[in-house]
CSV table of C-alpha atoms and ligand atoms in Angstrom, one decimal:
chain,number,residue,atom,x,y,z
X,1,MET,CA,0.5,31.7,5.8
X,2,THR,CA,4.0,30.8,5.0
X,3,ILE,CA,3.5,27.1,3.9
X,4,GLY,CA,0.7,25.4,2.2
X,5,ILE,CA,0.7,21.7,2.4
X,6,LEU,CA,-1.9,19.9,-0.4
X,7,GLY,CA,-3.3,16.9,1.1
X,8,GLY,CA,-3.7,15.6,4.9
X,9,GLY,CA,-2.6,12.3,4.5
X,10,ILE,CA,0.2,10.8,6.5
X,11,THR,CA,2.7,12.8,4.4
X,12,GLY,CA,1.2,16.2,4.8
X,13,ILE,CA,0.8,15.7,8.5
X,14,THR,CA,4.0,14.7,9.2
X,15,ILE,CA,5.5,17.3,7.1
X,16,GLN,CA,3.2,19.6,9.2
X,17,ARG,CA,4.5,18.2,12.7
X,18,PHE,CA,8.2,18.8,11.9
X,19,LEU,CA,7.9,22.2,10.6
X,20,ASN,CA,9.1,25.0,12.8
X,21,GLN,CA,7.3,27.6,10.5
X,22,GLU,CA,3.5,28.3,10.0
X,23,SER,CA,1.8,26.1,7.8
X,24,GLU,CA,-1.9,25.2,7.0
X,25,ILE,CA,-3.0,21.5,5.2
X,26,LEU,CA,-6.0,21.8,3.1
X,27,GLU,CA,-7.7,18.6,3.3
X,28,ALA,CA,-10.4,17.5,0.6
X,29,SER,CA,-12.2,15.1,2.8
X,30,SER,CA,-13.9,15.8,5.9
X,31,LYS,CA,-11.3,14.0,8.1
X,32,PRO,CA,-7.5,13.7,7.7
X,33,GLY,CA,-5.3,10.5,7.4
X,34,GLY,CA,-6.0,9.7,3.3
X,35,LEU,CA,-5.0,5.8,2.6
X,36,CYS,CA,-4.3,5.8,6.7
X,37,ARG,CA,-7.7,6.3,7.9
X,38,THR,CA,-9.5,3.8,9.8
X,39,TYR,CA,-13.6,3.0,9.4
X,40,TRP,CA,-15.6,1.8,11.9
X,41,LYS,CA,-19.0,0.0,11.6
X,42,ASP,CA,-21.0,-2.0,14.4
X,43,GLY,CA,-18.5,-1.7,16.8
X,44,PHE,CA,-15.6,-2.9,14.3
X,45,GLY,CA,-12.5,-1.3,13.2
X,46,TYR,CA,-10.8,-1.6,9.8
X,47,ASP,CA,-8.3,-0.2,7.6
X,48,ILE,CA,-7.7,0.5,3.8
X,49,GLY,CA,-5.8,-2.8,3.7
X,50,GLY,CA,-3.5,-4.5,6.2
X,51,HIS,CA,-1.6,-1.1,7.5
X,52,ILE,CA,1.2,-2.1,9.5
X,53,LEU,CA,3.9,-0.4,10.5
X,54,PHE,CA,7.4,-1.5,9.7
X,55,SER,CA,10.7,0.4,8.4
X,56,LYS,CA,14.3,-0.5,7.2
X,57,HIS,CA,14.8,3.1,8.4
X,58,GLU,CA,15.6,2.8,12.3
X,59,ALA,CA,14.9,6.4,12.8
X,60,ILE,CA,11.4,5.9,11.7
X,61,ASN,CA,10.8,2.9,13.8
X,62,THR,CA,12.1,4.8,16.7
X,63,LEU,CA,10.0,8.0,16.1
X,64,VAL,CA,6.7,5.5,15.3
X,65,ASP,CA,7.4,4.3,19.0
X,66,LYS,CA,7.7,7.6,20.4
X,67,LEU,CA,4.7,8.7,19.1
X,68,LEU,CA,2.7,5.8,20.1
X,69,GLU,CA,4.0,5.5,23.3
X,70,GLY,CA,1.3,3.8,25.4
X,71,ASN,CA,-0.5,3.0,22.4
X,72,LEU,CA,1.4,0.6,21.0
X,73,ASN,CA,1.1,-3.0,19.9
X,74,SER,CA,3.9,-5.0,18.9
X,75,CYS,CA,3.4,-7.9,16.6
X,76,LYS,CA,4.8,-10.9,15.1
X,77,ARG,CA,4.0,-11.5,11.6
X,78,ALA,CA,1.7,-14.9,10.9
X,79,ASN,CA,1.2,-14.5,7.0
X,80,LYS,CA,0.3,-17.6,5.1
X,81,ILE,CA,-0.2,-18.4,1.4
X,82,PHE,CA,-3.0,-20.1,0.8
X,83,TYR,CA,-1.8,-22.2,-2.3
X,84,ASN,CA,-3.7,-25.3,-3.7
X,85,GLY,CA,-6.2,-25.5,-0.6
X,86,HIS,CA,-3.5,-25.6,2.2
X,87,PHE,CA,-1.5,-22.9,3.8
X,88,VAL,CA,2.3,-22.1,3.1
X,89,LYS,CA,4.3,-19.8,5.2
X,90,TYR,CA,5.0,-16.6,4.0
X,91,PRO,CA,6.9,-15.9,1.9
X,92,PHE,CA,6.7,-19.1,-0.4
X,93,GLU,CA,10.1,-19.3,-0.9
X,94,ASN,CA,10.8,-20.1,2.7
X,95,ASP,CA,8.2,-23.1,3.4
X,96,LEU,CA,8.5,-25.0,0.3
X,97,ALA,CA,8.2,-28.2,2.2
X,98,ALA,CA,4.6,-27.5,2.8
X,99,LEU,CA,3.8,-27.9,-1.0
X,100,GLY,CA,4.8,-31.6,-0.7
X,101,LYS,CA,7.8,-33.6,-1.8
X,102,GLU,CA,7.2,-33.4,-5.7
X,103,GLU,CA,6.4,-29.6,-5.9
X,104,ALA,CA,9.1,-28.6,-3.2
X,105,PHE,CA,11.6,-30.8,-5.5
X,106,GLU,CA,10.4,-28.9,-8.7
X,107,CYS,CA,10.5,-25.3,-7.1
X,108,LEU,CA,14.3,-26.5,-5.8
X,109,ILE,CA,15.6,-27.8,-9.0
X,110,HIS,CA,14.7,-25.1,-11.1
X,111,TYR,CA,15.7,-22.3,-8.6
X,112,ILE,CA,19.2,-24.0,-8.6
X,113,ARG,CA,19.4,-24.9,-12.1
X,114,ASN,CA,18.3,-21.7,-13.1
X,115,THR,CA,19.8,-20.5,-16.5
X,116,TYR,CA,17.1,-17.8,-17.2
X,117,PRO,CA,18.9,-14.4,-19.1
X,118,LYS,CA,19.1,-11.0,-17.5
X,119,PRO,CA,15.4,-9.9,-17.1
X,120,ASN,CA,13.9,-6.7,-18.7
X,121,ASN,CA,10.3,-7.0,-17.0
X,122,LEU,CA,8.7,-8.7,-13.9
X,123,LYS,CA,7.9,-11.9,-15.1
X,124,GLU,CA,11.5,-12.5,-16.5
X,125,TRP,CA,12.8,-11.4,-13.3
X,126,ALA,CA,10.6,-14.1,-11.3
X,127,TYR,CA,12.1,-17.0,-13.5
X,128,TYR,CA,15.6,-15.5,-13.6
X,129,THR,CA,15.5,-15.0,-9.5
X,130,PHE,CA,13.2,-17.7,-8.3
X,131,GLY,CA,13.3,-20.4,-11.2
X,132,LYS,CA,10.2,-21.5,-13.2
X,133,GLY,CA,8.6,-23.5,-10.0
X,134,ILE,CA,8.1,-20.6,-7.5
X,135,ALA,CA,7.6,-18.3,-10.6
X,136,GLU,CA,4.6,-20.0,-11.7
X,137,LYS,CA,3.2,-21.4,-8.8
X,138,TYR,CA,3.0,-18.0,-7.0
X,139,LEU,CA,5.1,-15.1,-7.8
X,140,ILE,CA,3.8,-14.4,-11.2
X,141,PRO,CA,0.0,-15.3,-10.4
X,142,TYR,CA,0.1,-13.5,-7.2
X,143,ASN,CA,1.7,-10.2,-8.7
X,144,GLU,CA,-1.1,-10.4,-11.8
X,145,LYS,CA,-3.9,-10.2,-9.3
X,146,ILE,CA,-2.4,-7.5,-7.2
X,147,TRP,CA,-1.2,-5.4,-10.2
X,148,ASN,CA,-3.8,-6.2,-12.5
X,149,ILE,CA,-1.6,-6.4,-15.6
X,150,PRO,CA,0.2,-9.2,-17.2
X,151,ALA,CA,3.6,-9.3,-15.3
X,152,ASP,CA,5.5,-8.8,-18.4
X,153,GLN,CA,4.1,-5.6,-18.7
X,154,LEU,CA,5.6,-4.5,-15.3
X,155,SER,CA,8.8,-2.9,-15.2
X,156,LEU,CA,11.5,-3.6,-12.5
X,157,GLU,CA,11.7,-0.4,-10.8
X,158,TRP,CA,10.2,-1.6,-8.0
X,159,VAL,CA,11.7,-5.2,-7.2
X,160,ASP,CA,14.4,-4.2,-4.9
X,161,ARG,CA,11.0,-4.5,-2.4
X,162,ILE,CA,10.9,-8.2,-2.9
X,163,PRO,CA,13.9,-9.5,-0.8
X,164,LYS,CA,15.8,-11.9,-2.4
X,165,PRO,CA,16.3,-15.3,0.0
X,166,PRO,CA,19.9,-16.7,0.5
X,167,MET,CA,20.0,-19.9,-1.3
X,168,GLU,CA,20.8,-21.6,1.7
X,169,ASP,CA,17.1,-20.8,3.0
X,170,VAL,CA,15.6,-22.1,-0.2
X,171,VAL,CA,17.4,-25.3,0.3
X,172,LYS,CA,16.4,-25.6,3.9
X,173,SER,CA,12.7,-24.7,3.1
X,174,ALA,CA,12.4,-27.5,0.6
X,175,LEU,CA,14.1,-29.8,3.1
X,176,GLY,CA,11.5,-28.7,5.9
X,177,ILE,CA,13.8,-26.8,8.1
X,178,GLU,CA,12.3,-23.6,9.7
X,179,THR,CA,13.6,-20.3,8.3
X,180,GLU,CA,12.3,-16.9,8.1
X,181,GLY,CA,12.4,-14.4,5.1
X,182,TYR,CA,11.4,-10.6,4.9
X,183,LEU,CA,13.2,-10.1,8.0
X,184,HIS,CA,12.4,-6.6,8.1
X,185,GLN,CA,8.8,-7.1,8.4
X,186,LEU,CA,8.7,-10.2,10.6
X,187,TYR,CA,8.0,-7.9,13.5
X,188,PHE,CA,5.7,-4.8,12.9
X,189,ARG,CA,4.1,-2.5,15.0
X,190,TYR,CA,0.2,-1.5,15.2
X,191,PRO,CA,-1.5,1.2,17.2
X,192,THR,CA,-3.2,-0.8,20.2
X,193,GLU,CA,-6.4,1.8,20.1
X,194,GLY,CA,-7.6,3.5,17.0
X,195,GLY,CA,-6.5,1.4,14.1
X,196,ALA,CA,-4.0,2.6,11.6
X,197,GLU,CA,-5.4,6.2,12.0
X,198,GLY,CA,-4.0,5.9,15.5
X,199,LEU,CA,-0.6,7.1,14.1
X,200,ILE,CA,-2.2,10.1,12.2
X,201,HIS,CA,-3.9,11.2,15.8
X,202,ALA,CA,-0.4,10.8,17.4
X,203,LEU,CA,1.3,13.1,14.8
X,204,MET,CA,-1.6,15.8,15.2
X,205,LYS,CA,-1.4,15.6,18.9
X,206,GLU,CA,1.1,18.4,19.2
X,207,LYS,CA,0.5,20.4,16.1
X,208,SER,CA,-2.2,20.4,13.8
X,209,ASN,CA,-3.6,23.3,11.6
X,210,ILE,CA,-5.8,21.5,8.9
X,211,THR,CA,-8.7,23.0,7.0
X,212,SER,CA,-10.6,20.1,5.8
X,213,ASN,CA,-13.4,20.0,3.1
X,214,PHE,CA,-11.2,22.0,1.1
X,215,LYS,CA,-11.0,20.5,-2.2
X,216,ILE,CA,-8.3,22.1,-4.4
X,217,SER,CA,-9.6,22.7,-8.0
X,218,SER,CA,-7.1,25.7,-8.9
X,219,ILE,CA,-3.5,26.3,-8.1
X,220,ARG,CA,-1.9,29.5,-9.7
X,221,LYS,CA,1.6,31.2,-9.4
X,222,LYS,CA,1.8,34.9,-8.3
X,223,SER,CA,5.0,37.0,-8.1
X,224,ASP,CA,5.0,36.7,-4.5
X,225,GLY,CA,3.7,32.9,-4.0
X,226,TRP,CA,0.9,30.7,-4.7
X,227,GLU,CA,-2.9,31.0,-4.8
X,228,VAL,CA,-4.6,27.7,-3.8
X,229,SER,CA,-8.6,27.7,-4.6
X,230,ASP,CA,-11.5,25.2,-4.1
X,231,GLY,CA,-13.7,27.3,-6.3
X,232,SER,CA,-15.2,29.3,-3.6
X,233,LYS,CA,-12.4,30.2,-1.0
X,234,THR,CA,-8.8,31.5,-2.0
X,235,LYS,CA,-6.0,30.8,0.1
X,236,THR,CA,-2.2,32.1,-0.4
X,237,TYR,CA,1.0,30.7,0.7
X,238,GLU,CA,4.8,31.6,0.2
X,239,LYS,CA,5.7,28.2,-0.7
X,240,LEU,CA,3.6,24.8,-1.6
X,241,VAL,CA,4.3,21.4,-0.7
X,242,LEU,CA,1.9,19.0,-2.9
X,243,THR,CA,0.8,15.7,-1.4
X,244,PHE,CA,-2.2,14.5,-3.1
X,245,PRO,CA,-2.8,12.4,-6.1
X,246,MET,CA,-0.9,13.7,-9.0
X,247,HIS,CA,-4.0,12.8,-11.5
X,248,GLU,CA,-6.0,14.8,-9.5
X,249,ALA,CA,-3.2,17.6,-8.6
X,250,ILE,CA,-2.3,18.5,-12.6
X,251,LYS,CA,-5.9,19.2,-13.4
X,252,CYS,CA,-5.4,22.4,-10.7
X,253,PHE,CA,-2.5,24.2,-12.7
X,254,GLU,CA,-2.9,26.4,-15.8
X,255,ASN,CA,-0.6,26.2,-18.9
X,256,VAL,CA,0.8,22.6,-18.4
X,257,PRO,CA,3.1,21.8,-21.0
X,258,ALA,CA,1.4,18.8,-23.2
X,259,GLU,CA,4.4,16.8,-22.6
X,260,VAL,CA,3.7,16.8,-19.0
X,261,LEU,CA,-0.1,16.2,-19.3
X,262,SER,CA,1.0,13.3,-21.7
X,263,ALA,CA,3.1,12.0,-19.2
X,264,ILE,CA,0.9,12.0,-16.3
X,265,ASP,CA,-1.7,10.8,-18.6
X,266,GLY,CA,0.6,7.9,-19.2
X,267,PHE,CA,0.6,6.8,-15.4
X,268,ARG,CA,-1.2,3.8,-14.5
X,269,TYR,CA,-2.9,3.3,-11.2
X,270,ASN,CA,-4.8,0.8,-9.6
X,271,SER,CA,-8.0,1.2,-7.6
X,272,MET,CA,-9.1,-0.9,-4.8
X,273,ARG,CA,-12.4,-2.3,-3.1
X,274,ILE,CA,-12.0,-3.1,0.6
X,275,VAL,CA,-14.3,-5.6,1.7
X,276,PHE,CA,-14.9,-6.0,5.5
X,277,LEU,CA,-16.3,-9.0,6.9
X,278,ALA,CA,-17.0,-9.8,10.7
X,279,VAL,CA,-18.0,-13.5,11.8
X,280,ASN,CA,-19.5,-14.4,15.3
X,281,ASP,CA,-16.4,-16.7,16.6
X,282,GLU,CA,-12.9,-16.1,16.7
X,283,SER,CA,-11.8,-17.9,13.5
X,284,LEU,CA,-10.3,-14.9,12.1
X,285,MET,CA,-7.8,-14.4,14.5
X,286,ASN,CA,-5.0,-16.5,14.2
X,287,HIS,CA,-3.2,-15.1,11.0
X,288,SER,CA,-2.0,-11.5,10.4
X,289,ALA,CA,-2.8,-11.8,6.4
X,290,VAL,CA,-3.5,-14.4,3.9
X,291,TYR,CA,-2.0,-14.0,0.5
X,292,ILE,CA,-4.1,-15.7,-2.2
X,293,PRO,CA,-2.6,-16.2,-5.7
X,294,ASP,CA,-5.6,-18.1,-6.9
X,295,PRO,CA,-7.0,-15.8,-10.1
X,296,GLU,CA,-10.4,-17.4,-9.3
X,297,VAL,CA,-10.5,-15.9,-6.1
X,298,ILE,CA,-11.6,-12.0,-6.1
X,299,THR,CA,-9.3,-11.0,-3.6
X,300,HIS,CA,-5.3,-11.2,-3.7
X,301,ARG,CA,-5.0,-10.7,0.3
X,302,VAL,CA,-7.0,-10.9,3.5
X,303,CYS,CA,-6.0,-9.3,6.8
X,304,TYR,CA,-7.1,-10.4,10.0
X,305,MET,CA,-7.9,-7.0,11.8
X,306,GLY,CA,-8.2,-9.0,15.7
X,307,TYR,CA,-4.7,-10.1,15.1
X,308,PHE,CA,-3.3,-6.3,14.5
X,309,SER,CA,-5.3,-5.3,18.0
X,310,LYS,CA,-8.0,-6.8,20.0
X,311,LYS,CA,-9.9,-3.3,19.9
X,312,LEU,CA,-10.9,-3.7,16.5
X,313,VAL,CA,-13.4,-6.4,17.5
X,314,ARG,CA,-16.1,-7.0,19.7
X,315,PRO,CA,-15.3,-9.7,22.4
X,316,GLY,CA,-16.0,-13.3,21.0
X,317,THR,CA,-15.9,-12.0,17.2
X,318,SER,CA,-13.3,-11.7,14.6
X,319,SER,CA,-12.9,-10.0,11.0
X,320,LEU,CA,-10.8,-9.7,7.8
X,321,ILE,CA,-10.5,-7.4,5.3
X,322,ALA,CA,-9.9,-8.4,1.7
X,323,GLU,CA,-8.2,-6.3,-0.7
X,324,ILE,CA,-9.2,-6.1,-4.3
X,325,THR,CA,-7.4,-4.6,-7.1
X,326,THR,CA,-9.8,-3.1,-9.8
X,327,ASN,CA,-9.8,-0.9,-13.0
X,328,PRO,CA,-12.7,-0.1,-15.4
X,329,GLY,CA,-13.5,-2.7,-17.4
X,330,ASP,CA,-12.5,-5.5,-15.7
X,331,GLY,CA,-15.8,-6.6,-14.4
X,332,VAL,CA,-15.2,-6.0,-10.6
X,333,PHE,CA,-15.0,-2.3,-11.0
X,334,GLU,CA,-18.5,-2.2,-12.6
X,335,MET,CA,-19.8,-4.4,-9.6
X,336,THR,CA,-22.1,-2.8,-7.0
X,337,ASP,CA,-21.0,-2.3,-3.2
X,338,SER,CA,-23.3,-5.3,-2.4
X,339,GLU,CA,-22.1,-7.6,-5.4
X,340,CYS,CA,-18.6,-7.2,-4.6
X,341,ILE,CA,-19.2,-8.4,-1.0
X,342,GLU,CA,-21.2,-11.2,-2.2
X,343,LYS,CA,-18.6,-12.4,-4.5
X,344,THR,CA,-16.0,-11.9,-1.9
X,345,ILE,CA,-18.0,-14.0,0.5
X,346,ALA,CA,-18.9,-16.8,-1.9
X,347,ASP,CA,-15.1,-17.0,-3.0
X,348,LEU,CA,-13.9,-16.8,0.8
X,349,ASN,CA,-16.4,-19.3,1.8
X,350,ARG,CA,-15.7,-21.6,-1.1
X,351,ILE,CA,-12.1,-22.1,-0.2
X,352,GLY,CA,-12.8,-22.7,3.5
X,353,LEU,CA,-11.2,-19.3,4.9
X,354,ILE,CA,-14.6,-18.2,6.3
X,355,ASP,CA,-18.0,-19.7,7.2
X,356,LYS,CA,-20.8,-17.7,5.3
X,357,GLU,CA,-23.3,-18.8,7.9
X,358,LYS,CA,-21.3,-16.9,10.4
X,359,ILE,CA,-21.1,-13.2,9.0
X,360,ILE,CA,-22.5,-10.7,11.3
X,361,THR,CA,-21.7,-7.5,9.6
X,362,THR,CA,-20.0,-6.4,6.4
X,363,ASP,CA,-19.1,-2.9,4.6
X,364,LEU,CA,-16.9,-1.9,1.7
X,365,GLN,CA,-14.7,1.3,1.1
X,366,ARG,CA,-13.8,2.2,-2.6
X,367,VAL,CA,-10.3,3.7,-3.2
X,368,LYS,CA,-9.6,5.3,-6.2
X,369,TYR,CA,-6.0,5.7,-5.9
X,370,GLY,CA,-4.7,2.6,-4.4
X,371,TYR,CA,-1.2,1.4,-6.4
X,372,PRO,CA,1.0,3.3,-8.3
X,373,VAL,CA,1.8,0.9,-11.3
X,374,TYR,CA,5.4,0.4,-12.6
X,375,ASP,CA,4.5,-0.1,-16.3
X,376,LEU,CA,7.3,-0.1,-18.8
X,377,SER,CA,7.0,3.7,-19.7
X,378,TYR,CA,7.0,4.3,-15.8
X,379,SER,CA,10.6,6.0,-15.7
X,380,LYS,CA,10.3,7.9,-18.7
X,381,ASN,CA,6.9,9.4,-17.5
X,382,VAL,CA,7.9,10.0,-13.8
X,383,LYS,CA,11.1,12.1,-14.7
X,384,ILE,CA,8.8,14.5,-17.1
X,385,MET,CA,6.5,15.1,-14.3
X,386,ARG,CA,9.0,15.7,-11.8
X,387,ASP,CA,11.4,17.9,-13.5
X,388,TRP,CA,8.3,19.9,-14.5
X,389,PHE,CA,7.0,20.5,-10.9
X,390,LYS,CA,10.9,21.5,-9.8
X,391,SER,CA,10.9,23.9,-12.8
X,392,ILE,CA,7.8,25.7,-11.3
X,393,GLY,CA,9.3,25.3,-7.4
X,394,VAL,CA,6.5,23.0,-6.1
X,395,THR,CA,7.9,20.3,-3.9
X,396,LEU,CA,6.2,17.1,-4.4
X,397,CYS,CA,6.1,14.3,-1.4
X,398,GLY,CA,3.9,11.3,-0.7
X,399,ARG,CA,2.7,8.0,-2.7
X,400,PHE,CA,0.4,9.5,-5.3
X,401,ALA,CA,2.4,12.9,-5.5
X,402,GLU,CA,5.6,11.6,-6.3
X,403,PHE,CA,3.7,8.5,-8.0
X,404,GLU,CA,5.9,5.8,-6.2
X,405,TYR,CA,4.9,2.6,-4.7
X,406,ILE,CA,6.1,3.6,-1.1
X,407,ASN,CA,4.4,2.7,2.5
X,408,SER,CA,3.8,5.0,5.1
X,409,ASP,CA,7.2,4.8,6.8
X,410,GLU,CA,9.0,6.1,3.5
X,411,CYS,CA,6.3,8.7,3.2
X,412,MET,CA,7.3,9.9,7.0
X,413,LYS,CA,10.9,9.4,6.1
X,414,ARG,CA,10.4,12.0,3.1
X,415,ALA,CA,8.4,14.2,4.7
X,416,LEU,CA,10.8,14.8,7.6
X,417,SER,CA,13.5,15.7,4.9
X,418,VAL,CA,11.1,18.3,3.4
X,419,ALA,CA,10.4,19.5,6.7
X,420,GLN,CA,14.0,19.9,7.4
X,421,GLU,CA,14.8,21.3,4.5
X,422,LEU,CA,11.9,23.9,4.4
X,423,ASN,CA,13.1,24.8,7.7
X,424,THR,CA,16.7,25.4,7.0
X,425,ARG,CA,15.9,27.6,3.8
A,501,LIG,C1,-4.2,-1.6,0.4
A,501,LIG,C2,-3.2,-1.0,1.0
A,501,LIG,C3,-2.3,-1.5,1.9
A,501,LIG,C4,-1.1,-0.6,2.1
A,501,LIG,N1,-0.6,-1.1,3.2
A,501,LIG,C5,0.2,-0.5,4.0
A,501,LIG,C6,0.9,-1.1,5.3
A,501,LIG,O1,0.9,-2.2,5.7
A,501,LIG,N2,2.2,-0.3,5.7
A,501,LIG,C7,2.6,1.0,5.3
A,501,LIG,O2,3.4,1.4,5.8
A,501,LIG,N3,2.1,1.3,4.1
A,501,LIG,C8,0.8,0.9,3.5
A,501,LIG,N4,-0.1,1.1,2.7
A,501,LIG,C9,0.8,2.5,1.8
A,501,LIG,C10,0.2,3.7,2.6
A,501,LIG,O3,-1.1,3.8,2.8
A,501,LIG,C11,0.8,5.1,2.0
A,501,LIG,O4,1.9,4.8,1.5
A,501,LIG,C12,0.4,6.3,2.4
A,501,LIG,O5,-0.8,6.3,3.3
A,501,LIG,C13,0.2,7.3,1.8
A,501,LIG,O6,0.1,8.6,2.4
A,501,LIG,P1,-0.1,10.1,1.6
A,501,LIG,O7,-0.3,11.2,2.6
A,501,LIG,O8,1.1,10.2,0.6
A,501,LIG,O9,-1.2,10.0,0.5
A,501,LIG,P2,-2.7,9.9,0.7
A,501,LIG,O10,-2.9,9.0,1.9
A,501,LIG,O11,-3.3,9.2,-0.6
A,501,LIG,O12,-3.2,11.3,1.3
A,501,LIG,C14,-3.6,12.1,0.4
A,501,LIG,C15,-4.6,13.0,0.8
A,501,LIG,O13,-4.8,14.1,0.2
A,501,LIG,C16,-6.3,14.3,-0.3
A,501,LIG,N5,-6.7,15.1,-1.5
A,501,LIG,C17,-6.9,14.3,-2.4
A,501,LIG,N6,-7.3,14.9,-3.5
A,501,LIG,C18,-7.5,16.6,-2.8
A,501,LIG,C19,-7.8,17.7,-3.5
A,501,LIG,N7,-8.1,17.7,-4.7
A,501,LIG,N8,-7.8,18.7,-2.4
A,501,LIG,C20,-7.3,18.3,-1.4
A,501,LIG,N9,-6.8,17.1,-1.1
A,501,LIG,C21,-7.0,16.3,-1.8
A,501,LIG,C22,-7.0,12.9,0.4
A,501,LIG,O14,-8.4,13.0,0.9
A,501,LIG,C23,-5.7,12.4,1.3
A,501,LIG,O15,-6.1,12.8,2.4
A,501,LIG,C24,-0.7,0.6,2.1
A,501,LIG,C25,-1.6,1.0,0.8
A,501,LIG,C26,-2.7,0.4,0.3
A,501,LIG,C27,-3.8,1.1,-0.9
């Protein structure tokens, strides 16, 4: 076989789809899709988080439209932030009037009279970019929940993902004049049928050569290529593209320099619990997502599956998923599935986002690798890791292989580039 693609998430599947050479995907689980998989329970479908499709890259939007032709739901974002007991439109800085006059004034005056010095970490960046009001009421508490680390320990490599609003918008929003922020994701795409996984099936429709249940445990360089094994079967390839999580991948290689092992050991990542709740009415249908900065509530974001596609809920019902970031030792990590579900229900019921009496079914998925975390040693460590893989001739592509906070659209874009490069070599 010419090319071995290690890992069958959206990155690996996109690479294969656009390669014009023979290739095989090796995937540890019984089904491909990775983080883009959709799970089903009692007639309800749900994803690993709010898996909506949007991109700054028009070529990717066009590709997604083509792949999902006949199965495409176009949606307008209806995200809210649940702040101090009421809803504020997302992003926060575009709906300051919803906070009431005193708080809106506080946000606005600090935004305008902002003399914070140039930032070195996310906390400083929040003050520097948005001022004390917006930083302390929303940005810092929300980010400390999703990243599960104090904001002054987060570096700035990823902040270009947070668009900076024009000053006119912030002033208008404080005065109650309607504005929209984060325009690149105001409209998004989602498969009508099949949940987020619908895109995986669309990619696999024309071409798919996947060996499932193949958990790679060793990767060895040979004089004429590579040997990849799961401990019982061995496959050989001329070239490799590695798309599965780096923390797992590095264990498969021999003679890894100590510096590389230590860099990868230094990568911080967040695990997730995805709690699914369905209710016997349509009350969870009117938002796309609700962001919850309140540290007393276990989840930082809930997404309403029926808003993305009605095919994910049974008639007359609705559902949400609660995204929870967790790491060993934080108390959530140690919870059983039912304890985590119970805590989520209790918190959402307390703040009024659900009525616990109406719940008809629940479920939970554990995700080991959810978010790569950009701590202060991120850049140094990532460079050491990437340089080494380059030196041994293994191409890295994807969220946890490259160890970068990228969404499916960026994974697809990079996968296309890798495929094109391999096609021309
Ligand atoms: C909570 C959450 C919400 C998100 N929301 C969005 C969103 O709204 N929009 C968006 O575009 N993106 C979103 N993303 C990001 C998106 O899910 C990822 O960027 C994308 O799915 C990563 O794909 P990947 O193929 O690089 O990696 P993965 O999906 O992680 O795939 C890696 C594959 O490797 C396999 N594997 C692991 N170990 C081995 C082994 N030893 N041997 C063989 N195979 C192995 C895994 O089973 C998996 O299938 C979200 C992610 C999370 C966690």
